[in-house]
Amino acid sequence: MIVDVRDIYKDVSKYIDKEVVLQGWVRNHRRQKEFGFIDFSDGTAFKNIQLVYDNSLKDFESIAKIKVGSSLEVRGMVIKSEGSLQEFEVKVLNIKLLGDCPDEYPIQPKRHTREFLREQAYLRPRTNLFNAVFRVRSIAAMAIHTYFQERGYVYFHAPLITASDCEGAGQMFQVTTLDLDRVAKSGNVDYSKDFFGKTTALTVSGQLEAETFAMAYKKVYTFGPTFRAENSNTKTHASEFWMIEPEIAFCDLNGVMDIEEDMLKYIVKYVLEHAKDEMEFFSKYVEKGLIEKLTKLINSKFTRISHHDVIKILKEAKVKWEFEPEYGEDIAREHEKYITEYFDGPVFITDWPKDIKAFYMKLNPDNETVAAVDLEVPGAGELIGGSEREADYDKLIKRMKELNMDPASMEWYLNLRKFGGCYHSGFGLGFERLLIYLTGVENIRDVIPYPRTPGNCDF
Ligand code: 4AD
Ligand code: MG
């Protein structure tokens, strides 16, 4: 019977003294004169299983030559282990070598740097660290879907190719089928001849389209890739990343903070429960005390403070800043770090100066700030960005004109304010930043399978 290692770990008593067939890969091989041990992984569990064999087997000599990385089919008996490191092991009866692996296989059982493994990204899920990271990625995705589905949200698939720049930051990857060589020679571009008859790009956010569905379903969420041609080489920026964007009708800024807090605690709880081995590994080897930090989060109340009051705290702090904090301006990485340490946990910063935020955010009565909220967490910085949306047709048009945007190009979006419009809010959770926070792995390049960053698009 072919079994998954994961099933054996789930309830070993069902398998003790029984014969099983396992299919998987050699992680490590220690041989002695008369017997040997193979650390074996079939990928279904974070933990390896130990295979033991001895020279009573007729092909002992060839088994002893099996190399790290090879794929095997193993028939053996699950037995109580004599060693103290594991509870049980598999005594080999027979091994079939399915795929050999040469000595130059890069993932040998020793410490590799994360930089080296990034270059070997197609092999890195075979290491403990990355195996844990990408299983947690899968489990966290399930947590998010479960959270929203259980609460009646509709999963909305936003288009990836779009004609609108949601964030207005001009960081879009253009999509074109025009022959750029010919365009360069002729010296002019005629976008009416382009594939879609106009300029188009990869989406930076599915929010605007999600708003249209929120006006029909009340509660929706997206979960998909987004793209930003942002030339920032930091540990938390990628050119392609996944975002979750809930959009909720009849919800204001406080309501959206309540949802964010509840959602985040749910995800953390879910991952701690469903990825026990992986989380213990991170807490021991990647970020000491990670499980404690996450458990504390579940039981804490997140701080809510305005941008104005944050700047006040920063200005009063006895710190030599690289960038001086200012009331009308964005906050820098060093400020984010200070403020999450100051409050010792996640912090909602609300009511941002309108000039540093996007056009669709609701203008506050002061005419200076907007009903926006960013959630800052220790380590990952800005984890979530959200706002109440401007529901007033005239105010929205006025803001677009101030920002030199063409209202005619977004008629459908503006019409939402005319056709039964209502107050509504939403937010965007950066999935990789969430994983940085959940795993303690600091670099965004190490929590997405094939990272795309400026100058890098391998695999
Ligand atoms: O703050 P942002 O730009 O907000 C939006 O896109 C809104 N449309 C969201 C909404 O209200 N529906 O991005 C949201 C989040 C950030 O807080 C961050 O976690 C993540 O997306 N993010 C990035 N993650 C990785 N690499 C990048 N370059 C990112 N840019 C934003
Ligand atoms: Mg933001």
JSON list of C-alpha atoms in Angstrom, two decimals, residues 300-441:
[
{"chain": "A", "resi": 300, "resn": "SER", "atom": "CA", "xyz": [-4.16, 41.99, 22.11]},
{"chain": "A", "resi": 301, "resn": "LYS", "atom": "CA", "xyz": [-6.17, 45.01, 21.06]},
{"chain": "A", "resi": 302, "resn": "PHE", "atom": "CA", "xyz": [-4.50, 46.83, 18.16]},
{"chain": "A", "resi": 303, "resn": "THR", "atom": "CA", "xyz": [-3.62, 50.47, 18.74]},
{"chain": "A", "resi": 304, "resn": "ARG", "atom": "CA", "xyz": [-5.59, 53.04, 16.69]},
{"chain": "A", "resi": 305, "resn": "ILE", "atom": "CA", "xyz": [-3.95, 56.44, 16.30]},
{"chain": "A", "resi": 306, "resn": "SER", "atom": "CA", "xyz": [-4.11, 59.27, 13.77]},
{"chain": "A", "resi": 307, "resn": "HIS", "atom": "CA", "xyz": [-1.25, 60.19, 11.45]},
{"chain": "A", "resi": 308, "resn": "HIS", "atom": "CA", "xyz": [-1.11, 63.57, 13.20]},
{"chain": "A", "resi": 309, "resn": "ASP", "atom": "CA", "xyz": [-0.57, 61.99, 16.62]},
{"chain": "A", "resi": 310, "resn": "VAL", "atom": "CA", "xyz": [2.01, 59.59, 15.23]},
{"chain": "A", "resi": 311, "resn": "ILE", "atom": "CA", "xyz": [4.05, 62.50, 13.86]},
{"chain": "A", "resi": 312, "resn": "LYS", "atom": "CA", "xyz": [3.78, 64.17, 17.25]},
{"chain": "A", "resi": 313, "resn": "ILE", "atom": "CA", "xyz": [5.22, 61.08, 18.97]},
{"chain": "A", "resi": 314, "resn": "LEU", "atom": "CA", "xyz": [7.97, 60.83, 16.38]},
{"chain": "A", "resi": 315, "resn": "LYS", "atom": "CA", "xyz": [8.91, 64.49, 16.75]},
{"chain": "A", "resi": 316, "resn": "GLU", "atom": "CA", "xyz": [9.04, 64.17, 20.53]},
{"chain": "A", "resi": 317, "resn": "ALA", "atom": "CA", "xyz": [11.15, 61.03, 20.38]},
{"chain": "A", "resi": 318, "resn": "LYS", "atom": "CA", "xyz": [14.77, 61.46, 21.30]},
{"chain": "A", "resi": 319, "resn": "VAL", "atom": "CA", "xyz": [16.01, 59.87, 18.11]},
{"chain": "A", "resi": 320, "resn": "LYS", "atom": "CA", "xyz": [18.34, 61.14, 15.41]},
{"chain": "A", "resi": 321, "resn": "TRP", "atom": "CA", "xyz": [16.21, 60.48, 12.31]},
{"chain": "A", "resi": 322, "resn": "GLU", "atom": "CA", "xyz": [17.57, 59.98, 8.85]},
{"chain": "A", "resi": 323, "resn": "PHE", "atom": "CA", "xyz": [14.32, 61.55, 7.59]},
{"chain": "A", "resi": 324, "resn": "GLU", "atom": "CA", "xyz": [12.76, 64.19, 9.83]},
{"chain": "A", "resi": 325, "resn": "PRO", "atom": "CA", "xyz": [9.06, 63.33, 10.45]},
{"chain": "A", "resi": 326, "resn": "GLU", "atom": "CA", "xyz": [6.65, 66.02, 9.14]},
{"chain": "A", "resi": 327, "resn": "TYR", "atom": "CA", "xyz": [2.91, 66.51, 9.63]},
{"chain": "A", "resi": 328, "resn": "GLY", "atom": "CA", "xyz": [1.94, 66.71, 5.96]},
{"chain": "A", "resi": 329, "resn": "GLU", "atom": "CA", "xyz": [4.18, 63.87, 4.84]},
{"chain": "A", "resi": 330, "resn": "ASP", "atom": "CA", "xyz": [4.49, 60.13, 4.54]},
{"chain": "A", "resi": 331, "resn": "ILE", "atom": "CA", "xyz": [6.33, 58.21, 7.23]},
{"chain": "A", "resi": 332, "resn": "ALA", "atom": "CA", "xyz": [9.60, 56.42, 6.51]},
{"chain": "A", "resi": 333, "resn": "ARG", "atom": "CA", "xyz": [10.65, 52.88, 7.34]},
{"chain": "A", "resi": 334, "resn": "GLU", "atom": "CA", "xyz": [12.51, 54.04, 10.49]},
{"chain": "A", "resi": 335, "resn": "HIS", "atom": "CA", "xyz": [9.32, 55.76, 11.70]},
{"chain": "A", "resi": 336, "resn": "GLU", "atom": "CA", "xyz": [7.20, 52.65, 11.10]},
{"chain": "A", "resi": 337, "resn": "LYS", "atom": "CA", "xyz": [9.71, 50.65, 13.08]},
{"chain": "A", "resi": 338, "resn": "TYR", "atom": "CA", "xyz": [9.77, 53.13, 15.94]},
{"chain": "A", "resi": 339, "resn": "ILE", "atom": "CA", "xyz": [6.00, 53.35, 16.22]},
{"chain": "A", "resi": 340, "resn": "THR", "atom": "CA", "xyz": [5.39, 49.58, 16.26]},
{"chain": "A", "resi": 341, "resn": "GLU", "atom": "CA", "xyz": [8.06, 49.23, 18.93]},
{"chain": "A", "resi": 342, "resn": "TYR", "atom": "CA", "xyz": [6.61, 52.17, 20.85]},
{"chain": "A", "resi": 343, "resn": "PHE", "atom": "CA", "xyz": [3.20, 50.47, 21.01]},
{"chain": "A", "resi": 344, "resn": "ASP", "atom": "CA", "xyz": [4.77, 46.99, 21.12]},
{"chain": "A", "resi": 345, "resn": "GLY", "atom": "CA", "xyz": [2.51, 45.47, 18.44]},
{"chain": "A", "resi": 346, "resn": "PRO", "atom": "CA", "xyz": [0.38, 46.26, 15.38]},
{"chain": "A", "resi": 347, "resn": "VAL", "atom": "CA", "xyz": [-0.71, 49.87, 14.98]},
{"chain": "A", "resi": 348, "resn": "PHE", "atom": "CA", "xyz": [-3.52, 51.33, 12.85]},
{"chain": "A", "resi": 349, "resn": "ILE", "atom": "CA", "xyz": [-2.54, 54.78, 11.60]},
{"chain": "A", "resi": 350, "resn": "THR", "atom": "CA", "xyz": [-5.59, 56.73, 10.42]},
{"chain": "A", "resi": 351, "resn": "ASP", "atom": "CA", "xyz": [-6.48, 60.03, 8.73]},
{"chain": "A", "resi": 352, "resn": "TRP", "atom": "CA", "xyz": [-3.55, 60.64, 6.43]},
{"chain": "A", "resi": 353, "resn": "PRO", "atom": "CA", "xyz": [-2.72, 63.87, 4.58]},
{"chain": "A", "resi": 354, "resn": "LYS", "atom": "CA", "xyz": [-4.70, 63.72, 1.33]},
{"chain": "A", "resi": 355, "resn": "ASP", "atom": "CA", "xyz": [-1.77, 64.65, -0.89]},
{"chain": "A", "resi": 356, "resn": "ILE", "atom": "CA", "xyz": [0.15, 61.47, -0.18]},
{"chain": "A", "resi": 357, "resn": "LYS", "atom": "CA", "xyz": [-2.83, 59.14, -0.69]},
{"chain": "A", "resi": 358, "resn": "ALA", "atom": "CA", "xyz": [-4.90, 57.91, -3.63]},
{"chain": "A", "resi": 359, "resn": "PHE", "atom": "CA", "xyz": [-7.70, 59.82, -5.37]},
{"chain": "A", "resi": 360, "resn": "TYR", "atom": "CA", "xyz": [-10.57, 57.53, -4.27]},
{"chain": "A", "resi": 361, "resn": "MET", "atom": "CA", "xyz": [-10.23, 58.08, -0.51]},
{"chain": "A", "resi": 362, "resn": "LYS", "atom": "CA", "xyz": [-12.96, 59.90, 1.39]},
{"chain": "A", "resi": 363, "resn": "LEU", "atom": "CA", "xyz": [-12.11, 63.49, 2.21]},
{"chain": "A", "resi": 364, "resn": "ASN", "atom": "CA", "xyz": [-12.42, 64.30, 5.93]},
{"chain": "A", "resi": 365, "resn": "PRO", "atom": "CA", "xyz": [-14.32, 67.43, 7.09]},
{"chain": "A", "resi": 366, "resn": "ASP", "atom": "CA", "xyz": [-10.97, 69.19, 7.70]},
{"chain": "A", "resi": 367, "resn": "ASN", "atom": "CA", "xyz": [-10.41, 69.15, 3.89]},
{"chain": "A", "resi": 368, "resn": "GLU", "atom": "CA", "xyz": [-6.80, 68.22, 4.58]},
{"chain": "A", "resi": 369, "resn": "THR", "atom": "CA", "xyz": [-6.88, 64.55, 5.51]},
{"chain": "A", "resi": 370, "resn": "VAL", "atom": "CA", "xyz": [-8.59, 61.45, 4.14]},
{"chain": "A", "resi": 371, "resn": "ALA", "atom": "CA", "xyz": [-10.30, 58.54, 5.88]},
{"chain": "A", "resi": 372, "resn": "ALA", "atom": "CA", "xyz": [-7.42, 56.18, 5.19]},
{"chain": "A", "resi": 373, "resn": "VAL", "atom": "CA", "xyz": [-5.82, 53.60, 7.46]},
{"chain": "A", "resi": 374, "resn": "ASP", "atom": "CA", "xyz": [-2.54, 51.72, 7.25]},
{"chain": "A", "resi": 375, "resn": "LEU", "atom": "CA", "xyz": [-1.79, 48.81, 9.53]},
{"chain": "A", "resi": 376, "resn": "GLU", "atom": "CA", "xyz": [1.85, 48.74, 10.58]},
{"chain": "A", "resi": 377, "resn": "VAL", "atom": "CA", "xyz": [3.36, 45.62, 12.10]},
{"chain": "A", "resi": 378, "resn": "PRO", "atom": "CA", "xyz": [6.82, 44.99, 13.55]},
{"chain": "A", "resi": 379, "resn": "GLY", "atom": "CA", "xyz": [9.14, 43.58, 10.88]},
{"chain": "A", "resi": 380, "resn": "ALA", "atom": "CA", "xyz": [6.94, 43.78, 7.80]},
{"chain": "A", "resi": 381, "resn": "GLY", "atom": "CA", "xyz": [6.15, 47.50, 8.01]},
{"chain": "A", "resi": 382, "resn": "GLU", "atom": "CA", "xyz": [2.95, 48.46, 6.18]},
{"chain": "A", "resi": 383, "resn": "LEU", "atom": "CA", "xyz": [0.98, 45.21, 6.07]},
{"chain": "A", "resi": 384, "resn": "ILE", "atom": "CA", "xyz": [-2.41, 46.60, 5.05]},
{"chain": "A", "resi": 385, "resn": "GLY", "atom": "CA", "xyz": [-3.54, 49.79, 3.32]},
{"chain": "A", "resi": 386, "resn": "GLY", "atom": "CA", "xyz": [-7.21, 50.70, 3.28]},
{"chain": "A", "resi": 387, "resn": "SER", "atom": "CA", "xyz": [-9.75, 53.49, 3.38]},
{"chain": "A", "resi": 388, "resn": "GLU", "atom": "CA", "xyz": [-13.32, 54.57, 3.30]},
{"chain": "A", "resi": 389, "resn": "ARG", "atom": "CA", "xyz": [-14.07, 55.46, -0.33]},
{"chain": "A", "resi": 390, "resn": "GLU", "atom": "CA", "xyz": [-15.24, 58.86, -1.50]},
{"chain": "A", "resi": 391, "resn": "ALA", "atom": "CA", "xyz": [-18.94, 58.24, -2.10]},
{"chain": "A", "resi": 392, "resn": "ASP", "atom": "CA", "xyz": [-19.76, 61.81, -3.14]},
{"chain": "A", "resi": 393, "resn": "TYR", "atom": "CA", "xyz": [-19.88, 62.14, -6.94]},
{"chain": "A", "resi": 394, "resn": "ASP", "atom": "CA", "xyz": [-18.93, 65.81, -7.09]},
{"chain": "A", "resi": 395, "resn": "LYS", "atom": "CA", "xyz": [-16.14, 65.60, -4.54]},
{"chain": "A", "resi": 396, "resn": "LEU", "atom": "CA", "xyz": [-14.66, 62.63, -6.38]},
{"chain": "A", "resi": 397, "resn": "ILE", "atom": "CA", "xyz": [-14.69, 64.45, -9.74]},
{"chain": "A", "resi": 398, "resn": "LYS", "atom": "CA", "xyz": [-13.15, 67.51, -8.13]},
{"chain": "A", "resi": 399, "resn": "ARG", "atom": "CA", "xyz": [-10.34, 65.42, -6.65]},
{"chain": "A", "resi": 400, "resn": "MET", "atom": "CA", "xyz": [-9.67, 63.68, -9.97]},
{"chain": "A", "resi": 401, "resn": "LYS", "atom": "CA", "xyz": [-9.41, 67.03, -11.73]},
{"chain": "A", "resi": 402, "resn": "GLU", "atom": "CA", "xyz": [-7.01, 68.33, -9.07]},
{"chain": "A", "resi": 403, "resn": "LEU", "atom": "CA", "xyz": [-4.85, 65.31, -9.78]},
{"chain": "A", "resi": 404, "resn": "ASN", "atom": "CA", "xyz": [-5.08, 65.76, -13.57]},
{"chain": "A", "resi": 405, "resn": "MET", "atom": "CA", "xyz": [-7.05, 62.57, -14.01]},
{"chain": "A", "resi": 406, "resn": "ASP", "atom": "CA", "xyz": [-9.60, 62.33, -16.79]},
{"chain": "A", "resi": 407, "resn": "PRO", "atom": "CA", "xyz": [-13.07, 61.62, -15.29]},
{"chain": "A", "resi": 408, "resn": "ALA", "atom": "CA", "xyz": [-14.35, 60.52, -18.71]},
{"chain": "A", "resi": 409, "resn": "SER", "atom": "CA", "xyz": [-11.99, 57.54, -18.70]},
{"chain": "A", "resi": 410, "resn": "MET", "atom": "CA", "xyz": [-13.55, 56.29, -15.46]},
{"chain": "A", "resi": 411, "resn": "GLU", "atom": "CA", "xyz": [-17.19, 56.94, -16.10]},
{"chain": "A", "resi": 412, "resn": "TRP", "atom": "CA", "xyz": [-18.19, 53.47, -14.91]},
{"chain": "A", "resi": 413, "resn": "TYR", "atom": "CA", "xyz": [-16.42, 54.02, -11.59]},
{"chain": "A", "resi": 414, "resn": "LEU", "atom": "CA", "xyz": [-17.97, 57.42, -11.07]},
{"chain": "A", "resi": 415, "resn": "ASN", "atom": "CA", "xyz": [-21.40, 56.06, -11.94]},
{"chain": "A", "resi": 416, "resn": "LEU", "atom": "CA", "xyz": [-21.23, 53.82, -8.86]},
{"chain": "A", "resi": 417, "resn": "ARG", "atom": "CA", "xyz": [-21.73, 57.08, -6.94]},
{"chain": "A", "resi": 418, "resn": "LYS", "atom": "CA", "xyz": [-24.79, 57.92, -9.04]},
{"chain": "A", "resi": 419, "resn": "PHE", "atom": "CA", "xyz": [-26.55, 54.57, -9.26]},
{"chain": "A", "resi": 420, "resn": "GLY", "atom": "CA", "xyz": [-27.50, 53.73, -5.70]},
{"chain": "A", "resi": 421, "resn": "GLY", "atom": "CA", "xyz": [-24.15, 54.68, -4.25]},
{"chain": "A", "resi": 422, "resn": "CYS", "atom": "CA", "xyz": [-23.48, 54.18, -0.56]},
{"chain": "A", "resi": 423, "resn": "TYR", "atom": "CA", "xyz": [-20.72, 54.64, 1.95]},
{"chain": "A", "resi": 424, "resn": "HIS", "atom": "CA", "xyz": [-18.26, 51.78, 1.61]},
{"chain": "A", "resi": 425, "resn": "SER", "atom": "CA", "xyz": [-14.73, 50.80, 2.53]},
{"chain": "A", "resi": 426, "resn": "GLY", "atom": "CA", "xyz": [-12.04, 48.29, 1.75]},
{"chain": "A", "resi": 427, "resn": "PHE", "atom": "CA", "xyz": [-8.41, 47.41, 2.16]},
{"chain": "A", "resi": 428, "resn": "GLY", "atom": "CA", "xyz": [-5.49, 45.62, 0.55]},
{"chain": "A", "resi": 429, "resn": "LEU", "atom": "CA", "xyz": [-3.45, 43.05, 2.44]},
{"chain": "A", "resi": 430, "resn": "GLY", "atom": "CA", "xyz": [-0.05, 42.29, 0.90]},
{"chain": "A", "resi": 431, "resn": "PHE", "atom": "CA", "xyz": [0.14, 38.50, 1.02]},
{"chain": "A", "resi": 432, "resn": "GLU", "atom": "CA", "xyz": [3.95, 38.33, 1.03]},
{"chain": "A", "resi": 433, "resn": "ARG", "atom": "CA", "xyz": [4.20, 40.91, 3.82]},
{"chain": "A", "resi": 434, "resn": "LEU", "atom": "CA", "xyz": [1.78, 38.76, 5.80]},
{"chain": "A", "resi": 435, "resn": "LEU", "atom": "CA", "xyz": [4.09, 35.78, 5.25]},
{"chain": "A", "resi": 436, "resn": "ILE", "atom": "CA", "xyz": [7.11, 37.81, 6.36]},
{"chain": "A", "resi": 437, "resn": "TYR", "atom": "CA", "xyz": [5.21, 38.56, 9.55]},
{"chain": "A", "resi": 438, "resn": "LEU", "atom": "CA", "xyz": [4.01, 34.97, 10.03]},
{"chain": "A", "resi": 439, "resn": "THR", "atom": "CA", "xyz": [7.31, 33.19, 9.36]},
{"chain": "A", "resi": 440, "resn": "GLY", "atom": "CA", "xyz": [9.93, 35.67, 10.50]},
{"chain": "A", "resi": 441, "resn": "VAL", "atom": "CA", "xyz": [11.69, 35.27, 7.14]}
]
